[in-house]
Amino acid sequence: MEEVTRQQAMDLFLQYNQTESLIHHGKAVSGVMAHFARLYGEDEVKWGNIGLLHDLDYEKYPEEHCTKSAEIMRAAGFPEEYIHGVCSHGYGLCSDVKPEHRMEKVLYAIDELTGLITACAYVRPSRSVMDLEVKSVKKKFKDHGFAAGVNREVIQKGCEMMGMPLDDVIRETILGMREVADDIGLRGTI
């Protein structure tokens, strides 16, 4: 498979994911990846697809996270670039595949960050990313009791890999999530 269409990526993703929260997370990461691809003049479809597929195996095979994704994607004929990208987001946690390319470094940084931003949106009166500000996310980032499952070290390491300050990565991630707010249930009451 040379070029992967959005529909092919979505079909594979939905074959292994039925949980609303995981589907929303995949779509959030996909939207943010497409946003960053635009910023960098890269292929939005490819970056978005890899973002969508990053947790392909998590619902059904959490103990084999990243490893099982590689098997599934290879069997479906997906390019090695996709497989390396997906596996690299678990670097140092469940994978020894290091993020090497710009796209992989962005995915590494924003995966956990989308979870934090989602949690921040849920506690707002509007339940929306549309009115969420960087300073609000930064405040919650420093509060380790809030969204305690979010690995802040991974976000920091990812920002360092990207060579981008945390505030800028938060801002661009919010903007990317706003683009897909309806698809991820975070338009809220705005």
CSV table of C-alpha atoms in Angstrom, one decimal, residues 31-106:
chain,number,residue,atom,x,y,z
A,31,GLY,CA,-6.6,16.6,14.2
A,32,VAL,CA,-3.6,17.9,16.0
A,33,MET,CA,-1.2,16.0,13.8
A,34,ALA,CA,-2.9,17.4,10.7
A,35,HIS,CA,-2.7,20.9,12.2
A,36,PHE,CA,1.1,20.5,12.9
A,37,ALA,CA,1.6,19.1,9.4
A,38,ARG,CA,0.1,22.3,7.9
A,39,LEU,CA,2.4,24.4,10.1
A,40,TYR,CA,5.4,22.5,8.8
A,41,GLY,CA,4.2,22.2,5.2
A,42,GLU,CA,4.0,18.4,5.5
A,43,ASP,CA,1.4,15.8,4.3
A,44,GLU,CA,-1.7,16.4,6.4
A,45,VAL,CA,-3.4,13.1,5.4
A,46,LYS,CA,-0.4,11.0,6.4
A,47,TRP,CA,0.3,12.8,9.7
A,48,GLY,CA,-3.4,12.7,10.5
A,49,ASN,CA,-3.7,9.0,9.7
A,50,ILE,CA,-0.7,8.2,11.9
A,51,GLY,CA,-2.2,10.2,14.7
A,52,LEU,CA,-5.5,8.4,14.3
A,53,LEU,CA,-3.7,5.0,14.3
A,54,HIS,CA,-1.3,5.6,17.2
A,55,ASP,CA,-3.4,3.7,19.8
A,56,LEU,CA,-4.7,1.2,17.3
A,57,ASP,CA,-4.0,-1.8,19.6
A,58,TYR,CA,-4.7,-0.2,22.9
A,59,GLU,CA,-8.3,-1.2,23.5
A,60,LYS,CA,-7.9,-4.9,22.6
A,61,TYR,CA,-4.2,-5.5,23.5
A,62,PRO,CA,-3.1,-3.0,26.2
A,63,GLU,CA,-0.4,-5.3,27.4
A,64,GLU,CA,1.1,-5.5,23.9
A,65,HIS,CA,0.7,-1.7,23.1
A,66,CYS,CA,2.7,-0.6,20.1
A,67,THR,CA,3.9,-4.2,19.4
A,68,LYS,CA,0.5,-5.5,18.3
A,69,SER,CA,-0.1,-2.3,16.3
A,70,ALA,CA,3.0,-3.1,14.2
A,71,GLU,CA,1.7,-6.7,13.5
A,72,ILE,CA,-1.8,-5.4,12.6
A,73,MET,CA,-0.5,-2.7,10.3
A,74,ARG,CA,2.0,-5.0,8.6
A,75,ALA,CA,-0.7,-7.6,8.0
A,76,ALA,CA,-3.0,-4.9,6.5
A,77,GLY,CA,-0.2,-3.7,4.2
A,78,PHE,CA,0.5,-0.3,5.7
A,79,PRO,CA,3.8,1.4,4.9
A,80,GLU,CA,6.8,1.0,7.3
A,81,GLU,CA,6.8,4.7,7.8
A,82,TYR,CA,3.4,4.5,9.4
A,83,ILE,CA,4.4,1.5,11.6
A,84,HIS,CA,7.6,3.3,12.8
A,85,GLY,CA,5.6,6.5,13.5
A,86,VAL,CA,2.9,4.6,15.5
A,87,CYS,CA,5.5,2.6,17.5
A,88,SER,CA,7.7,5.6,18.2
A,89,HIS,CA,5.0,7.3,20.3
A,90,GLY,CA,5.5,4.7,23.0
A,91,TYR,CA,9.3,5.3,23.2
A,92,GLY,CA,10.7,4.5,26.6
A,93,LEU,CA,7.3,3.4,27.9
A,94,CYS,CA,6.3,0.3,25.8
A,95,SER,CA,8.5,0.6,22.8
A,96,ASP,CA,12.2,1.0,22.0
A,97,VAL,CA,11.4,2.7,18.7
A,98,LYS,CA,12.9,6.2,19.0
A,99,PRO,CA,11.1,9.2,17.5
A,100,GLU,CA,13.4,10.2,14.7
A,101,HIS,CA,11.4,12.3,12.2
A,102,ARG,CA,9.6,15.6,12.9
A,103,MET,CA,6.2,13.9,12.6
A,104,GLU,CA,7.2,11.3,15.2
A,105,LYS,CA,8.5,13.9,17.7
A,106,VAL,CA,5.2,15.8,17.3
